[in-house]
Short mmCIF file of C-alpha atoms (C1' of nucleotides) in Angstrom, two decimals:
data_model
loop_
_atom_site.label_atom_id
_atom_site.label_comp_id
_atom_site.label_asym_id
_atom_site.label_seq_id
_atom_site.Cartn_x
_atom_site.Cartn_y
_atom_site.Cartn_z
CA UNK R 10 103.92 129.25 109.91
CA UNK R 11 102.39 126.07 111.21
CA UNK R 12 104.22 123.86 113.70
CA UNK R 13 103.48 120.26 114.58
CA UNK R 14 105.49 119.28 117.63
CA UNK R 15 104.28 115.70 117.87
CA UNK R 16 105.01 113.84 114.65
CA UNK R 17 105.38 110.34 116.00
CA UNK R 18 108.52 109.48 114.05
CA UNK R 19 107.51 111.05 110.73
CA UNK R 20 110.23 110.85 108.06
CA UNK R 21 109.27 113.68 105.74
CA UNK R 22 111.81 112.84 103.03
CA UNK R 23 110.85 109.17 102.86
CA UNK R 24 107.16 110.01 102.88
CA UNK R 25 107.38 112.49 100.02
CA UNK R 26 109.86 110.60 97.85
CA UNK R 27 108.41 107.10 98.14
CA UNK R 28 106.06 107.38 95.18
CA UNK R 29 102.70 108.04 96.77
CA UNK R 30 102.66 111.72 95.80
CA UNK R 31 103.99 113.60 92.78
CA UNK R 32 103.22 117.17 93.82
CA UNK R 33 106.20 117.94 96.06
CA UNK R 34 109.60 119.22 94.96
CA UNK R 35 112.78 119.06 97.03
CA UNK R 36 114.32 122.40 97.93
CA UNK R 37 118.01 123.15 97.80
CA UNK R 38 119.31 122.95 101.32
CA UNK R 39 116.54 120.63 102.49
CA UNK R 40 112.81 120.72 102.82
CA UNK R 41 110.09 120.48 100.23
CA UNK R 42 107.67 122.74 98.37
CA UNK R 43 104.29 121.37 97.48
CA UNK R 44 100.59 121.97 97.12
CA UNK R 45 97.39 120.27 98.14
CA UNK R 46 93.84 121.47 97.63
CA UNK R 47 94.91 124.95 96.60
CA UNK R 48 97.31 125.38 99.51
CA UNK R 49 100.99 125.97 98.79
CA UNK R 50 103.53 125.38 101.53
CA UNK R 51 107.12 124.52 102.15
CA UNK R 52 107.70 121.72 104.61
CA UNK R 53 110.75 120.86 106.67
CA UNK R 54 111.66 119.02 109.81
CA UNK R 55 113.15 120.83 112.76
CA UNK R 56 114.26 118.03 114.99
CA UNK R 57 111.18 115.94 115.54
CA UNK R 58 108.81 118.76 114.65
CA UNK R 59 107.21 119.41 111.27
CA UNK R 60 107.27 123.03 110.14
CA UNK R 61 105.02 124.28 107.35
CA UNK R 62 105.75 127.73 105.98
CA UNK R 63 102.90 129.41 104.16
CA UNK R 64 100.20 127.82 106.29
CA UNK R 65 98.53 129.13 109.40
CA UNK R 66 96.43 127.84 112.24
CA UNK R 67 93.29 127.90 110.10
CA UNK R 68 94.76 125.04 108.08
CA UNK R 69 96.02 122.97 111.02
CA UNK R 70 93.27 120.40 110.75
CA UNK R 71 93.82 120.06 107.01
CA UNK R 72 97.55 119.37 107.23
CA UNK R 73 97.21 117.19 110.28
CA UNK R 74 94.89 115.00 108.28
CA UNK R 75 97.06 115.23 105.15
CA UNK R 76 100.16 113.97 106.95
CA UNK R 77 98.16 111.49 109.07
CA UNK R 78 99.50 113.08 112.23
CA UNK R 79 96.33 112.11 114.05
CA UNK R 80 97.31 108.44 114.02
CA UNK R 81 99.58 106.60 116.44
CA UNK R 82 101.89 105.18 113.79
CA UNK R 83 104.46 103.57 116.10
CA UNK R 84 101.71 101.52 117.70
CA UNK R 85 100.19 100.79 114.31
CA UNK R 86 103.44 99.57 112.77
CA UNK R 87 104.15 97.42 115.77
CA UNK R 88 100.81 95.75 115.37
CA UNK R 89 100.97 94.90 111.71
CA UNK R 90 104.63 93.89 111.77
CA UNK R 91 103.99 91.34 114.43
CA UNK R 92 102.68 88.92 111.83
CA UNK R 93 105.69 88.84 109.50
CA UNK R 94 109.41 88.85 110.08
CA UNK R 95 110.21 89.95 106.56
CA UNK R 96 107.63 92.69 106.58
CA UNK R 97 109.16 93.89 109.80
CA UNK R 98 112.44 94.29 107.89
CA UNK R 99 110.65 96.45 105.34
CA UNK R 100 109.17 98.66 108.00
CA UNK R 101 112.51 98.87 109.74
CA UNK R 102 113.94 100.15 106.48
CA UNK R 103 111.72 103.23 106.49
CA UNK R 104 109.62 103.37 109.64
CA UNK R 105 108.88 107.05 109.15
CA UNK R 106 106.77 106.67 106.01
CA UNK R 107 103.26 107.90 106.50
CA UNK R 108 100.48 107.12 104.08
CA UNK R 109 99.19 110.55 103.12
CA UNK R 110 95.57 111.52 102.72
CA UNK R 111 95.74 113.51 99.52
CA UNK R 112 92.87 115.37 97.87
CA UNK R 113 90.79 113.02 95.79
CA UNK R 114 90.80 114.51 92.30
CA UNK R 115 94.50 115.35 92.40
CA UNK R 116 95.34 111.82 93.44
CA UNK R 117 93.14 110.30 90.77
CA UNK R 118 94.83 112.33 88.04
CA UNK R 119 98.35 111.73 89.33
CA UNK R 120 97.89 107.98 89.32
CA UNK R 121 96.28 108.03 85.90
CA UNK R 122 99.45 109.79 84.75
CA UNK R 123 101.53 107.19 86.57
CA UNK R 124 100.38 104.29 84.46
CA UNK R 125 103.19 102.60 82.50
CA UNK R 126 105.40 105.51 83.50
CA UNK R 127 108.30 106.36 85.77
CA UNK R 128 108.48 108.70 88.72
CA UNK R 129 110.64 111.47 87.17
CA UNK R 130 108.35 111.76 84.17
CA UNK R 131 105.19 111.51 86.29
CA UNK R 132 106.53 114.40 88.34
CA UNK R 133 107.39 116.39 85.23
CA UNK R 134 103.94 115.89 83.73
CA UNK R 135 102.10 116.88 86.91
CA UNK R 136 104.33 119.94 87.07
CA UNK R 137 103.38 121.00 83.54
CA UNK R 138 99.71 120.29 84.31
CA UNK R 139 99.65 122.55 87.35
CA UNK R 140 101.78 125.24 85.76
CA UNK R 141 99.71 125.32 82.61
CA UNK R 142 96.20 125.10 84.02
CA UNK R 143 96.32 125.64 87.78
CA UNK R 144 95.80 128.88 89.65
CA UNK R 145 99.05 130.55 90.72
CA UNK R 146 99.59 130.33 94.46
CA UNK R 147 102.74 132.42 94.78
CA UNK R 148 106.32 131.34 95.06
CA UNK R 149 106.12 129.86 91.59
CA UNK R 150 103.71 127.19 92.74
CA UNK R 151 100.39 126.45 91.09
CA UNK R 152 97.33 124.67 92.36
CA UNK R 153 96.22 121.43 90.81
CA UNK R 154 93.64 122.28 88.10
CA UNK R 155 90.01 121.95 89.09
CA UNK R 156 87.99 119.16 87.47
CA UNK R 157 85.83 121.74 85.70
CA UNK R 158 88.88 123.22 84.00
CA UNK R 159 90.07 119.89 82.65
CA UNK R 160 86.54 118.79 81.79
CA UNK R 161 86.18 121.65 79.32
CA UNK R 162 89.25 120.65 77.33
CA UNK R 163 89.95 118.21 74.54
CA UNK R 164 92.86 115.78 74.46
CA UNK R 165 94.71 117.88 71.92
CA UNK R 166 94.54 120.83 74.31
CA UNK R 167 96.72 118.80 76.66
CA UNK R 168 99.43 118.14 74.10
CA UNK R 169 101.75 120.41 76.10
CA UNK R 170 101.73 117.82 78.87
CA UNK R 171 103.47 115.32 76.60
CA UNK R 172 101.53 112.70 78.52
CA UNK R 173 100.71 110.55 75.53
CA UNK R 174 97.45 108.65 75.55
CA UNK R 175 96.87 109.55 79.21
CA UNK R 176 95.54 112.99 78.23
CA UNK R 177 92.29 111.43 77.07
CA UNK R 178 92.00 109.56 80.37
CA UNK R 179 92.54 112.72 82.41
CA UNK R 180 89.72 114.47 80.61
CA UNK R 181 87.34 111.57 81.08
CA UNK R 182 88.18 111.53 84.79
CA UNK R 183 87.62 115.27 85.04
CA UNK R 184 84.26 115.06 83.31
CA UNK R 185 83.03 112.28 85.55
CA UNK R 186 84.13 114.10 88.69
CA UNK R 187 82.83 117.49 87.53
CA UNK R 188 79.45 115.98 86.71
CA UNK R 189 79.24 114.17 90.02
CA UNK R 190 79.20 110.70 88.48
CA UNK R 191 82.28 109.92 90.56
CA UNK R 192 82.67 111.67 93.88
CA UNK R 193 84.73 111.31 97.00
CA UNK R 194 81.54 111.20 99.05
CA UNK R 195 80.17 108.29 97.06
CA UNK R 196 83.46 106.41 97.24
CA UNK R 197 83.69 106.93 100.97
CA UNK R 198 80.23 105.50 101.49
CA UNK R 199 80.91 102.36 99.46
CA UNK R 200 82.71 99.18 100.51
CA UNK R 201 86.07 98.49 98.88
CA UNK R 202 84.89 96.39 95.96
CA UNK R 203 82.15 98.79 94.94
CA UNK R 204 84.33 101.84 95.40
CA UNK R 205 86.93 100.21 93.17
CA UNK R 206 84.28 99.41 90.58
CA UNK R 207 83.02 103.00 90.61
CA UNK R 208 86.54 104.34 90.08
CA UNK R 209 87.05 101.90 87.24
CA UNK R 210 84.17 103.45 85.32
CA UNK R 211 86.70 106.17 84.51
CA UNK R 212 88.45 105.44 81.26
CA UNK R 213 92.06 104.58 81.95
CA UNK R 214 91.45 103.56 85.55
CA UNK R 215 92.05 99.88 86.16
CA UNK R 216 92.47 97.97 89.39
CA UNK R 217 95.94 99.29 90.14
CA UNK R 218 95.14 102.97 89.71
CA UNK R 219 91.85 102.51 91.56
CA UNK R 220 93.53 100.91 94.53
CA UNK R 221 96.22 103.57 94.64
CA UNK R 222 93.54 106.27 94.77
CA UNK R 223 91.68 104.42 97.50
CA UNK R 224 94.87 104.03 99.51
CA UNK R 225 96.69 107.32 98.97
CA UNK R 226 93.65 109.59 98.96
CA UNK R 227 90.97 107.88 101.00
CA UNK R 228 93.30 105.99 103.33
CA UNK R 229 91.67 102.65 102.62
CA UNK R 230 94.34 100.45 104.09
CA UNK R 231 92.42 97.35 103.21
CA UNK R 232 93.13 97.65 99.48
CA UNK R 233 96.24 96.23 97.90
CA UNK R 234 97.63 98.23 95.00
CA UNK R 235 99.55 95.71 92.98
CA UNK R 236 101.84 96.80 90.22
CA UNK R 237 104.76 95.24 88.46
CA UNK R 238 107.36 96.41 90.93
CA UNK R 239 105.22 95.34 93.81
CA UNK R 240 104.67 91.95 92.31
CA UNK R 241 108.41 91.56 91.85
CA UNK R 242 109.08 92.65 95.41
CA UNK R 243 106.35 90.46 96.79
CA UNK R 244 107.63 87.48 94.86
CA UNK R 245 111.02 87.89 96.47
CA UNK R 246 109.85 88.73 99.93
CA UNK R 247 107.02 86.28 100.09
CA UNK R 248 107.89 83.55 97.61
CA UNK R 249 105.34 81.11 98.86
CA UNK R 250 102.50 83.58 98.80
CA UNK R 251 102.68 83.89 102.54
CA UNK R 252 100.25 86.31 104.10
CA UNK R 253 101.68 89.79 104.26
CA UNK R 254 100.33 90.56 107.65
CA UNK R 255 97.08 90.79 109.41
CA UNK R 256 94.28 91.53 106.99
CA UNK R 257 93.27 95.16 107.55
CA UNK R 258 96.80 96.42 107.05
CA UNK R 259 97.66 94.84 103.73
CA UNK R 260 97.33 98.05 101.82
CA UNK R 261 99.56 100.14 103.99
CA UNK R 262 102.09 97.34 104.04
CA UNK R 263 102.51 97.79 100.31
CA UNK R 264 104.06 101.20 100.72
CA UNK R 265 106.70 99.93 103.10
CA UNK R 266 107.44 96.92 100.92
CA UNK R 267 107.68 99.15 97.90
CA UNK R 268 110.13 101.52 99.49
CA UNK R 269 112.21 98.63 100.71
CA UNK R 270 112.14 96.99 97.31
CA UNK R 271 113.26 100.13 95.50
CA UNK R 272 116.35 100.53 97.64
CA UNK R 273 117.31 97.02 98.61
CA UNK R 274 116.09 94.49 96.12
CA UNK R 275 117.97 94.04 92.83
CA UNK R 276 116.25 95.77 89.98
CA UNK R 277 117.02 93.20 87.32
CA UNK R 278 116.89 89.48 87.35
CA UNK R 279 118.47 86.94 85.06
CA UNK R 280 115.12 85.78 83.76
CA UNK R 281 115.56 87.54 80.45
CA UNK R 282 113.71 86.09 77.58
CA UNK R 283 116.24 84.48 75.30
CA UNK R 284 114.01 84.62 72.29
CA UNK R 285 111.85 87.43 71.19
CA UNK R 286 108.46 85.95 70.28
CA UNK R 287 107.92 88.16 67.34
CA UNK R 288 105.40 86.27 65.30
CA UNK R 289 104.78 86.57 61.55
CA UNK R 290 107.42 88.63 59.82
"C1'" DC K 7 119.28 100.43 68.30
"C1'" DT K 8 116.57 98.21 72.04
"C1'" DC K 9 114.45 97.99 76.39
"C1'" DC K 10 111.37 99.55 79.82
"C1'" DA K 11 108.93 102.59 83.15
"C1'" DG K 12 104.61 101.52 89.80
"C1'" DG K 13 98.55 100.04 83.23
"C1'" DG K 14 94.76 99.74 80.77
"C1'" DG K 15 91.83 99.34 76.46
"C1'" DT K 16 90.91 96.50 72.60
"C1'" DT K 17 90.82 92.55 70.03
"C1'" DC K 18 91.34 88.04 69.40
"C1'" DC K 19 90.59 82.94 70.66
"C1'" DG G 30 88.16 84.63 80.84
"C1'" DG G 31 92.93 84.94 79.32
"C1'" DA G 32 96.69 86.30 76.12
"C1'" DA G 33 98.67 89.34 72.71
"C1'" DC G 34 99.12 93.71 71.12
"C1'" DC G 35 98.58 98.54 71.06
"C1'" DC G 36 98.87 103.11 73.01
"C1'" DA G 37 103.03 108.31 73.73
"C1'" DT G 38 106.89 109.67 75.72
"C1'" DG G 39 111.63 109.94 77.34
"C1'" DG G 40 115.69 108.06 79.67
"C1'" DA G 41 119.26 104.57 79.81
#
DNA sequence: CTCCAGGGGTTCC
DNA sequence: GGAACCCATGGA
């Protein structure tokens, strides 16, 4: 068991359900089961402390980094909320969200799967991927498959994922990572724009997926992962294109806005297209 | 039956 | 460069 006494206001449920990770499953009676980098744990809060079962002191540094427990989040949130009243409302909605630092290849694959998809199905596909190709870790959990494993497969070998056209993208990502063409080390050493461009050499990785990987794996808070929901939320929250907040924190702000938007903002608007522009029939 | 879900590639102009 | 269309799945 691994115990973190000081969690600085961490909200485990909000952090794991808010759509930045797809490798955790809620447990009956509370808590979560999940994996990262070949480590399987169950996580739960005991008061203000975070308890990880299945981990030991040797992995303390890993999980501290994973859950961003080394950062002073209360101070951080106070700083980047100071610039925007409406953003402050978003942060107030779920102040305990922490932007995780997830393993690179797992994050890349999960957000490739996420494209034009919804969270329940993303979660189901990642589950089948780990169960089918990942090493068993006990307790019914499986590690995320290594890049070399996926790199050796063909798209039709991944039919069991029922991931549609994304299977081809996963294999291209795996081959580029396994061959070293794309690496976490290279991305870390590059400035945002070049890191994004390197990620986008992977087939199926566009600006949105690239920014999500930079934010949710490499903790690049300066990037801004824009997607359709985010655009909708931003349009409502900042109708005049007002600055979100001070510059370096734009990326992290997205996660708070997103969580707020999912719960608070109306999902549908009245701007339905009255006519369907179906051309030549 | 239709719509659409936290995109991106391809093909047009 | 931008717009339209395509891609597979599965739920509502």
